[in-house]
Amino acid sequence: MAHDHEIKDDARRKLTDQVLNFHEANGDAVAWNTEAPADFTFLFDPDHLLVRTSAVEAFERAVAATKDELLDGELTRAEESVQGRLVRYRLPPRRAGLSLPDVVTELRRIGDFPPGDVTLDHWIHVAPGGGTLCPAIEPEETGLKEPWPGQCEPRRRKRKPVRVSVVDSGWHPPAATDPRTPWLAGVEGDDELNGPDLREYAGHGTFIAGIIRCLAPHTDIYVEGFCIGGAGGGGILESRIVDQLEEALARDAKVINLSAGCRTHDDLPSLAFEVFYETLLKERDCVLVAAAGNDASPAPFWPAAAPWAIGVGSLDHDGRVSSYSNYGVSADVYALGRNIVNAFPDGTFTCEETPSKGDVRVFNTGMARWSGTSFSAPVVAGLIAREIYASGSSAADAAHAVLATSVYMSDPAVGPLQGLRQPYDA
């Protein structure tokens, strides 16, 4: 069989580029579930498991019962998170030939606990995809000087701005005072430390904040950064991202935009996200809007596929579902995600993915053009924030009102769906 780099297939080459770049950024903390990187469905930490606190005793009994068959050493209870409801364990080396997914499968088979209470610690990426690790395309230059979707006119109401949190790659501070992007005035966040040579995912959080602010001018936006300065290659473990989400709730956010996610082992719900919802989000006046992913797949992508999250798929400008967009359980609604235009750092960007690998793109207008469900999600987040401000309603009621404006559509490739048609700046 030919090696991936020898296969004359741009899609496989692109996937291989993405996975190996991600592995290089995180070293031995990244593993995948297939031999060839291009065939992976999920990425995980090869040395750690997550266990719901209520399942700890049953989990440890199962480990003790199979220790001689599965593991070569002692289990270590590493740490707890989400207010003590989630435990992270470090596992000793496995017996020859066993992968960590193999171990989990066997523990689930004999253990007296629900299967979803013991899981791998999956990698979440800022630009979601199970079979892709990036937006549908790398950012492109644009000669346009106005954002698209366009800026919505501010409304004259005596209400406090709506607080929105963007949990992402961080924030590009110069955009807040740049005369080319006045809609970002007042936005704050964790500095993503951009230089003249832009990283592959640089500007991702800033671009998303720009989309939200254009559609919802009366918002206080804070961009959380979980891969500042390139740490993690744009990714974070699910056990860690819930800490960022907890910080977002501490800021009293009414809307959280998460343009990130993952596939999981056996397609079970992400345990860290489930525990976060049950412990922290469920009782709060806040909605989480998540990108549906860019795999052109109906397989569940978390947290977008969770019933408590609003998963957003991508539409092209003609209203059809974008070729890259996930669909099915991960997409509650679809919005424009192709060729979005918004704020982007100035600098030189060298493409790292096939077929554009090595191409140099120069950004000097304060703007870029970008595509992916990463950017359809903030369209919906912005519309919900705008509805909260306009009506004074709860976050849940505002989300319901926005989704109620979607229209029934049908796409031969994905079947029936609900879509939000342009214009969004009305």
Short mmCIF file of C-alpha atoms in Angstrom, two decimals:
data_model
loop_
_atom_site.label_atom_id
_atom_site.label_comp_id
_atom_site.label_asym_id
_atom_site.label_seq_id
_atom_site.Cartn_x
_atom_site.Cartn_y
_atom_site.Cartn_z
CA MET A 1 0.00 0.00 0.00
CA ALA A 2 1.33 3.44 -0.89
CA HIS A 3 2.17 5.83 1.89
CA ASP A 4 -0.26 8.76 2.30
CA HIS A 5 2.23 11.25 0.89
CA GLU A 6 2.44 9.14 -2.27
CA ILE A 7 -1.30 8.97 -2.84
CA LYS A 8 -2.40 11.35 -5.57
CA ASP A 9 -5.45 12.56 -3.66
CA ASP A 10 -5.59 16.13 -2.34
CA ALA A 11 -8.15 15.29 0.35
CA ARG A 12 -6.00 12.55 1.89
CA ARG A 13 -2.89 14.66 1.64
CA LYS A 14 -4.69 17.53 3.36
CA LEU A 15 -5.88 15.30 6.20
CA THR A 16 -2.40 13.88 6.65
CA ASP A 17 -0.93 17.40 6.73
CA GLN A 18 -3.44 18.47 9.37
CA VAL A 19 -2.99 15.48 11.69
CA LEU A 20 0.79 15.44 11.50
CA ASN A 21 0.99 19.21 12.09
CA PHE A 22 -1.26 18.79 15.12
CA HIS A 23 0.82 15.88 16.39
CA GLU A 24 3.99 17.90 15.99
CA ALA A 25 2.51 20.71 18.09
CA ASN A 26 1.49 18.36 20.92
CA GLY A 27 4.00 15.52 20.68
CA ASP A 28 3.23 12.21 22.32
CA ALA A 29 0.01 13.57 23.86
CA VAL A 30 -1.79 12.99 20.53
CA ALA A 31 -2.89 9.64 19.14
CA TRP A 32 -5.48 8.65 16.55
CA ASN A 33 -7.63 5.57 16.06
CA THR A 34 -6.33 4.38 12.67
CA GLU A 35 -3.01 3.43 11.13
CA ALA A 36 -3.07 6.11 8.43
CA PRO A 37 -3.62 9.65 9.77
CA ALA A 38 -5.98 10.46 6.89
CA ASP A 39 -8.41 7.76 8.04
CA PHE A 40 -8.83 8.95 11.63
CA THR A 41 -12.21 9.72 13.16
CA PHE A 42 -11.04 10.99 16.55
CA LEU A 43 -7.88 12.15 18.31
CA PHE A 44 -7.15 11.38 21.95
CA ASP A 45 -4.60 11.51 24.75
CA PRO A 46 -3.00 8.03 24.69
CA ASP A 47 -2.26 8.00 28.44
CA HIS A 48 -5.38 9.38 30.16
CA LEU A 49 -9.04 8.47 30.69
CA LEU A 50 -11.99 10.51 31.95
CA VAL A 51 -14.40 9.06 34.50
CA ARG A 52 -17.59 10.53 35.90
CA THR A 53 -17.23 10.80 39.68
CA SER A 54 -20.27 8.60 40.31
CA ALA A 55 -18.61 5.79 38.31
CA VAL A 56 -15.18 5.95 39.99
CA GLU A 57 -15.62 2.95 42.30
CA ALA A 58 -17.03 0.71 39.55
CA PHE A 59 -14.27 1.85 37.18
CA GLU A 60 -11.50 1.06 39.67
CA ARG A 61 -13.02 -2.38 40.35
CA ALA A 62 -13.06 -3.08 36.60
CA VAL A 63 -9.42 -2.03 36.31
CA ALA A 64 -8.42 -4.25 39.22
CA ALA A 65 -10.27 -7.22 37.69
CA THR A 66 -8.46 -6.88 34.34
CA LYS A 67 -5.14 -5.40 35.42
CA ASP A 68 -2.99 -8.39 34.55
CA GLU A 69 -4.59 -8.66 31.10
CA LEU A 70 -4.69 -4.97 30.14
CA LEU A 71 -2.19 -2.87 32.07
CA ASP A 72 1.42 -3.08 33.14
CA GLY A 73 1.55 -0.95 36.28
CA GLU A 74 -0.59 1.08 38.66
CA LEU A 75 -3.45 3.44 37.85
CA THR A 76 -2.93 7.06 38.95
CA ARG A 77 -5.75 9.42 39.84
CA ALA A 78 -4.42 12.58 38.22
CA GLU A 79 -6.90 15.37 38.94
CA GLU A 80 -10.52 16.47 39.19
CA SER A 81 -12.42 19.17 37.32
CA VAL A 82 -15.91 20.63 36.76
CA GLN A 83 -16.40 21.15 40.51
CA GLY A 84 -15.20 17.67 41.33
CA ARG A 85 -17.63 15.87 39.02
CA LEU A 86 -15.02 14.63 36.53
CA VAL A 87 -11.88 12.62 37.33
CA ARG A 88 -8.89 12.28 35.03
CA TYR A 89 -6.77 9.13 35.39
CA ARG A 90 -3.29 8.43 34.08
CA LEU A 91 -2.92 4.85 32.91
CA PRO A 92 0.29 2.81 33.05
CA PRO A 93 1.60 1.21 29.84
CA ARG A 94 -0.78 -1.20 28.17
CA ARG A 95 -0.02 -4.84 27.50
CA ALA A 96 1.52 -5.53 24.09
CA GLY A 97 -0.73 -4.80 21.14
CA LEU A 98 -3.44 -2.97 23.11
CA SER A 99 -4.45 0.59 22.31
CA LEU A 100 -6.22 2.83 24.79
CA PRO A 101 -9.54 2.48 22.89
CA ASP A 102 -9.10 -1.31 23.26
CA VAL A 103 -8.73 -0.90 27.01
CA VAL A 104 -11.81 1.31 27.26
CA THR A 105 -13.87 -1.16 25.24
CA GLU A 106 -12.92 -4.02 27.58
CA LEU A 107 -13.55 -1.97 30.73
CA ARG A 108 -16.97 -1.02 29.43
CA ARG A 109 -17.72 -4.66 28.70
CA ILE A 110 -17.11 -5.87 32.23
CA GLY A 111 -17.66 -2.70 34.26
CA ASP A 112 -20.81 -1.95 36.23
CA PHE A 113 -21.19 1.59 34.89
CA PRO A 114 -22.89 3.27 31.91
CA PRO A 115 -20.57 3.15 28.85
CA GLY A 116 -20.46 6.92 28.54
CA ASP A 117 -19.15 7.36 32.11
CA VAL A 118 -15.65 6.12 31.19
CA THR A 119 -14.15 7.64 28.05
CA LEU A 120 -11.01 8.73 26.30
CA ASP A 121 -9.88 12.33 26.76
CA HIS A 122 -10.51 13.55 23.21
CA TRP A 123 -8.79 16.46 21.49
CA ILE A 124 -10.98 19.44 20.60
CA HIS A 125 -9.80 21.71 17.79
CA VAL A 126 -10.66 25.39 17.30
CA ALA A 127 -11.60 24.79 13.69
CA PRO A 128 -13.75 21.73 13.91
CA GLY A 129 -13.82 18.51 12.01
CA GLY A 130 -13.54 14.85 12.86
CA GLY A 131 -11.97 13.99 9.53
CA THR A 132 -10.68 17.55 9.19
CA LEU A 133 -8.83 19.73 11.65
CA CYS A 134 -9.31 23.11 10.04
CA PRO A 135 -11.92 25.42 8.56
CA ALA A 136 -13.15 24.32 5.15
CA ILE A 137 -10.38 26.44 3.64
CA GLU A 138 -7.40 28.38 4.92
CA PRO A 139 -8.03 32.17 5.10
CA GLU A 140 -7.96 34.04 1.81
CA GLU A 141 -7.17 37.64 0.94
CA THR A 142 -10.04 39.91 -0.03
CA GLY A 143 -10.24 43.34 -1.60
CA LEU A 144 -13.56 43.99 0.14
CA LYS A 145 -13.60 46.76 2.74
CA GLU A 146 -16.93 45.91 4.34
CA PRO A 147 -17.83 42.76 6.28
CA TRP A 148 -20.28 40.15 5.06
CA PRO A 149 -22.78 39.56 6.59
CA GLY A 150 -22.96 43.32 6.95
CA GLN A 151 -23.28 45.51 10.00
CA CYS A 152 -26.67 45.72 11.65
CA GLU A 153 -27.91 49.17 12.66
CA PRO A 154 -27.74 49.70 16.45
CA ARG A 155 -31.13 49.88 18.18
CA ARG A 156 -32.05 52.70 20.52
CA ARG A 157 -32.94 50.87 23.73
CA LYS A 158 -31.96 51.53 27.32
CA ARG A 159 -30.66 48.08 28.09
CA LYS A 160 -27.28 46.78 29.13
CA PRO A 161 -25.23 45.23 26.35
CA VAL A 162 -25.53 41.46 26.09
CA ARG A 163 -22.46 39.57 27.27
CA VAL A 164 -21.09 37.08 24.76
CA SER A 165 -18.11 34.79 25.18
CA VAL A 166 -16.13 33.41 22.25
CA VAL A 167 -14.10 30.41 23.43
CA ASP A 168 -11.48 30.13 20.72
CA SER A 169 -7.94 30.97 19.61
CA GLY A 170 -7.75 34.27 21.46
CA TRP A 171 -8.03 37.89 20.37
CA HIS A 172 -6.07 40.28 18.16
CA PRO A 173 -6.13 43.52 20.25
CA PRO A 174 -5.26 45.97 17.42
CA ALA A 175 -8.58 45.13 15.74
CA ALA A 176 -10.46 47.00 18.49
CA THR A 177 -8.94 50.35 17.53
CA ASP A 178 -8.32 49.75 13.82
CA PRO A 179 -10.31 52.32 11.75
CA ARG A 180 -10.86 49.60 9.14
CA THR A 181 -12.85 47.47 11.63
CA PRO A 182 -14.81 49.96 13.77
CA TRP A 183 -17.46 47.37 14.64
CA LEU A 184 -14.93 45.69 16.96
CA ALA A 185 -14.48 48.71 19.24
CA GLY A 186 -14.63 47.64 22.87
CA VAL A 187 -14.14 43.92 22.27
CA GLU A 188 -11.63 42.38 24.65
CA GLY A 189 -9.94 39.03 25.06
CA ASP A 190 -6.82 37.01 25.65
CA ASP A 191 -4.09 38.32 23.35
CA GLU A 192 -3.21 35.62 20.81
CA LEU A 193 0.23 37.23 20.37
CA ASN A 194 0.28 37.62 16.60
CA GLY A 195 3.43 38.64 14.81
CA PRO A 196 4.11 39.46 11.15
CA ASP A 197 4.24 35.75 10.32
CA LEU A 198 0.74 34.45 10.99
CA ARG A 199 0.08 30.97 12.38
CA GLU A 200 -2.37 28.70 10.64
CA TYR A 201 -5.28 29.48 12.95
CA ALA A 202 -4.31 33.07 13.83
CA GLY A 203 -7.25 35.45 13.79
CA HIS A 204 -9.85 32.70 14.14
CA GLY A 205 -11.35 34.11 17.35
CA THR A 206 -11.12 37.70 16.12
CA PHE A 207 -12.90 36.84 12.88
CA ILE A 208 -15.70 35.14 14.86
CA ALA A 209 -16.04 38.08 17.25
CA GLY A 210 -16.37 40.35 14.22
CA ILE A 211 -19.25 38.31 12.81
CA ILE A 212 -21.11 38.46 16.13
CA ARG A 213 -20.53 42.20 16.63
CA CYS A 214 -21.73 43.00 13.10
CA LEU A 215 -25.04 41.25 13.75
CA ALA A 216 -25.35 42.28 17.40
CA PRO A 217 -23.81 45.74 17.94
CA HIS A 218 -25.02 45.92 21.56
CA THR A 219 -22.75 43.20 22.89
CA ASP A 220 -19.89 43.00 25.33
CA ILE A 221 -17.66 40.34 23.77
CA TYR A 222 -14.74 38.60 25.43
CA VAL A 223 -12.62 36.18 23.41
CA GLU A 224 -11.19 33.40 25.56
CA GLY A 225 -7.93 31.95 24.27
CA PHE A 226 -6.94 28.36 24.86
CA CYS A 227 -4.03 28.14 22.42
CA ILE A 228 -2.23 31.44 22.99
CA GLY A 229 0.94 31.93 21.00
CA GLY A 230 0.46 28.72 19.08
CA ALA A 231 0.36 26.40 22.10
CA GLY A 232 -1.42 23.17 21.31
CA GLY A 233 -1.53 23.72 17.57
CA GLY A 234 -5.02 25.17 17.87
CA GLY A 235 -6.33 22.32 19.99
CA ILE A 236 -7.18 21.48 23.58
CA LEU A 237 -8.24 18.36 25.42
CA GLU A 238 -11.91 18.10 26.31
CA SER A 239 -10.94 17.89 30.00
CA ARG A 240 -9.29 21.32 29.65
CA ILE A 241 -11.78 23.17 27.50
CA VAL A 242 -14.46 22.86 30.16
CA ASP A 243 -12.25 25.10 32.34
CA GLN A 244 -12.46 27.76 29.63
CA LEU A 245 -16.23 27.33 29.44
CA GLU A 246 -16.46 27.71 33.20
CA GLU A 247 -14.55 31.00 32.89
CA ALA A 248 -17.06 32.13 30.25
CA LEU A 249 -19.93 31.47 32.65
CA ALA A 250 -18.09 33.35 35.39
CA ARG A 251 -18.24 36.41 33.11
CA ASP A 252 -22.04 36.03 33.13
CA ALA A 253 -22.17 35.33 29.39
CA LYS A 254 -25.65 34.92 27.95
CA VAL A 255 -24.32 33.39 24.73
CA ILE A 256 -21.20 31.26 24.30
CA ASN A 257 -19.86 30.62 20.81
CA LEU A 258 -17.74 27.50 20.48
CA SER A 259 -16.47 26.98 16.94
CA ALA A 260 -14.75 23.78 18.02
CA GLY A 261 -15.57 20.16 18.65
CA CYS A 262 -14.70 16.55 17.94
CA ARG A 263 -15.82 13.05 17.03
CA THR A 264 -15.55 10.52 19.85
CA HIS A 265 -14.85 6.86 20.50
CA ASP A 266 -18.02 4.87 19.63
CA ASP A 267 -19.71 8.21 18.86
CA LEU A 268 -20.79 8.55 22.50
CA PRO A 269 -21.36 12.07 23.85
CA SER A 270 -18.25 13.89 25.04
CA LEU A 271 -18.17 13.20 28.78
CA ALA A 272 -16.49 16.49 29.71
CA PHE A 273 -19.12 18.53 27.87
CA GLU A 274 -21.95 16.47 29.38
CA VAL A 275 -20.65 16.98 32.91
CA PHE A 276 -20.15 20.70 32.22
CA TYR A 277 -23.75 21.00 31.08
CA GLU A 278 -25.23 19.03 33.97
CA THR A 279 -23.12 20.74 36.63
CA LEU A 280 -22.80 24.34 35.42
CA LEU A 281 -24.70 25.29 32.27
CA LYS A 282 -28.08 23.65 32.86
CA GLU A 283 -29.28 26.12 35.49
CA ARG A 284 -27.80 29.22 33.88
CA ASP A 285 -29.45 31.80 31.63
CA CYS A 286 -27.00 31.05 28.84
CA VAL A 287 -27.01 29.18 25.53
CA LEU A 288 -24.07 27.46 23.87
CA VAL A 289 -23.86 27.72 20.09
CA ALA A 290 -21.48 25.23 18.46
CA ALA A 291 -20.15 24.59 14.97
CA ALA A 292 -21.42 21.37 13.39
CA GLY A 293 -18.05 20.45 11.83
CA ASN A 294 -16.66 20.23 8.32
CA ASP A 295 -16.66 16.52 7.49
CA ALA A 296 -19.70 16.43 5.16
CA SER A 297 -20.93 13.72 7.52
CA PRO A 298 -24.07 12.87 9.52
CA ALA A 299 -21.98 11.33 12.34
CA PRO A 300 -22.36 13.12 15.69
CA PHE A 301 -19.91 15.94 16.31
CA TRP A 302 -19.69 17.12 19.93
CA PRO A 303 -20.90 19.32 21.52
CA ALA A 304 -22.96 20.44 18.51
CA ALA A 305 -24.79 17.09 18.48
CA ALA A 306 -25.85 17.42 22.14
CA PRO A 307 -29.57 18.18 22.62
CA TRP A 308 -28.71 21.05 24.96
CA ALA A 309 -26.43 22.82 22.44
CA ILE A 310 -27.41 24.67 19.26
CA GLY A 311 -25.46 23.02 16.45
CA VAL A 312 -24.99 25.10 13.30
CA GLY A 313 -24.27 23.84 9.79
CA SER A 314 -23.11 25.93 6.84
CA LEU A 315 -24.98 27.33 3.85
CA ASP A 316 -23.53 28.75 0.64
CA HIS A 317 -24.66 32.15 -0.61
CA ASP A 318 -27.28 30.48 -2.82
CA GLY A 319 -28.90 28.88 0.24
CA ARG A 320 -27.70 25.33 -0.39
CA VAL A 321 -25.86 23.30 2.23
CA SER A 322 -22.11 23.76 1.85
CA SER A 323 -20.33 20.70 0.49
CA TYR A 324 -18.10 20.48 3.58
CA SER A 325 -20.82 20.96 6.20
CA ASN A 326 -21.81 18.24 8.62
CA TYR A 327 -25.52 17.56 8.77
CA GLY A 328 -28.00 15.41 10.67
CA VAL A 329 -27.85 15.34 14.46
CA SER A 330 -25.03 17.91 14.66
CA ALA A 331 -26.92 20.67 12.84
CA ASP A 332 -30.09 22.03 14.43
CA VAL A 333 -30.05 24.92 11.97
CA TYR A 334 -27.97 26.15 9.02
CA ALA A 335 -26.65 29.65 8.31
CA LEU A 336 -24.23 31.28 5.90
CA GLY A 337 -20.74 29.84 6.34
CA ARG A 338 -19.17 30.10 2.89
CA ASN A 339 -16.99 33.09 1.95
CA ILE A 340 -17.65 35.10 5.09
CA VAL A 341 -15.73 38.40 5.21
CA ASN A 342 -14.57 39.96 8.46
CA ALA A 343 -11.63 41.21 10.53
CA PHE A 344 -8.26 39.52 10.27
CA PRO A 345 -4.71 40.41 11.40
CA ASP A 346 -2.28 41.96 8.96
CA GLY A 347 0.68 39.75 8.19
CA THR A 348 2.09 37.03 5.95
CA PHE A 349 0.43 33.63 5.98
CA THR A 350 2.06 30.54 4.51
CA CYS A 351 -0.42 27.79 3.70
CA GLU A 352 0.30 24.47 5.37
CA GLU A 353 -2.26 22.25 3.68
CA THR A 354 -2.59 20.51 0.34
CA PRO A 355 -3.24 21.67 -2.37
CA SER A 356 -2.06 25.17 -1.38
CA LYS A 357 0.82 24.03 0.82
CA GLY A 358 3.68 26.51 0.57
CA ASP A 359 1.61 29.28 -1.01
CA VAL A 360 2.15 32.69 0.57
CA ARG A 361 -0.81 34.99 1.25
CA VAL A 362 -0.33 38.60 2.30
CA PHE A 363 -3.02 40.22 4.46
CA ASN A 364 -2.84 44.02 4.63
CA THR A 365 -6.45 45.25 4.59
CA GLY A 366 -7.52 44.21 8.10
CA MET A 367 -9.94 41.74 6.49
CA ALA A 368 -10.06 38.19 5.16
CA ARG A 369 -12.44 35.79 3.48
CA TRP A 370 -13.00 32.46 5.26
CA SER A 371 -15.32 29.44 5.02
CA GLY A 372 -16.46 26.75 7.43
CA THR A 373 -19.05 25.92 10.06
CA SER A 374 -16.70 27.81 12.41
CA PHE A 375 -18.21 30.93 10.88
CA SER A 376 -21.84 29.91 10.48
CA ALA A 377 -22.05 29.33 14.25
CA PRO A 378 -21.34 32.99 15.16
CA VAL A 379 -24.03 34.10 12.71
CA VAL A 380 -26.55 32.27 14.90
CA ALA A 381 -24.84 33.39 18.12
CA GLY A 382 -25.06 37.00 16.94
CA LEU A 383 -28.72 36.72 16.03
CA ILE A 384 -29.52 35.26 19.46
CA ALA A 385 -27.62 38.05 21.22
CA ARG A 386 -29.45 40.61 19.09
CA GLU A 387 -32.80 39.08 20.08
CA ILE A 388 -31.90 39.13 23.78
CA TYR A 389 -31.13 42.84 23.52
CA ALA A 390 -34.21 43.66 21.45
CA SER A 391 -36.76 41.74 23.53
CA GLY A 392 -35.16 41.57 26.96
CA SER A 393 -35.97 37.85 27.00
CA SER A 394 -34.02 34.99 28.49
CA ALA A 395 -31.25 33.42 26.44
CA ALA A 396 -33.31 30.27 25.93
CA ASP A 397 -36.37 32.22 24.75
CA ALA A 398 -34.23 34.31 22.42
CA ALA A 399 -32.69 31.17 20.92
CA HIS A 400 -36.15 29.70 20.41
CA ALA A 401 -37.31 32.92 18.69
CA VAL A 402 -34.33 32.93 16.32
CA LEU A 403 -34.71 29.26 15.41
CA ALA A 404 -38.42 29.83 14.83
CA THR A 405 -37.50 32.19 11.96
CA SER A 406 -35.73 29.40 10.10
CA VAL A 407 -37.44 27.99 7.05
CA TYR A 408 -37.91 24.43 5.89
CA MET A 409 -35.48 23.50 3.18
CA SER A 410 -34.52 20.32 1.38
CA ASP A 411 -31.16 19.38 -0.03
CA PRO A 412 -30.78 16.20 -2.10
CA ALA A 413 -27.48 15.42 -0.38
CA VAL A 414 -28.64 15.84 3.23
CA GLY A 415 -32.45 15.71 3.23
CA PRO A 416 -34.83 18.08 5.07
CA LEU A 417 -33.35 20.84 7.19
CA GLN A 418 -34.03 24.22 8.79
CA GLY A 419 -32.10 27.18 7.40
CA LEU A 420 -31.73 30.86 8.25
CA ARG A 421 -31.85 32.83 5.03
CA GLN A 422 -30.11 36.12 4.39
CA PRO A 423 -30.20 39.05 4.92
CA TYR A 424 -29.14 38.76 8.54
CA ASP A 425 -28.57 42.49 9.07
CA ALA A 426 -32.24 43.45 8.68
#
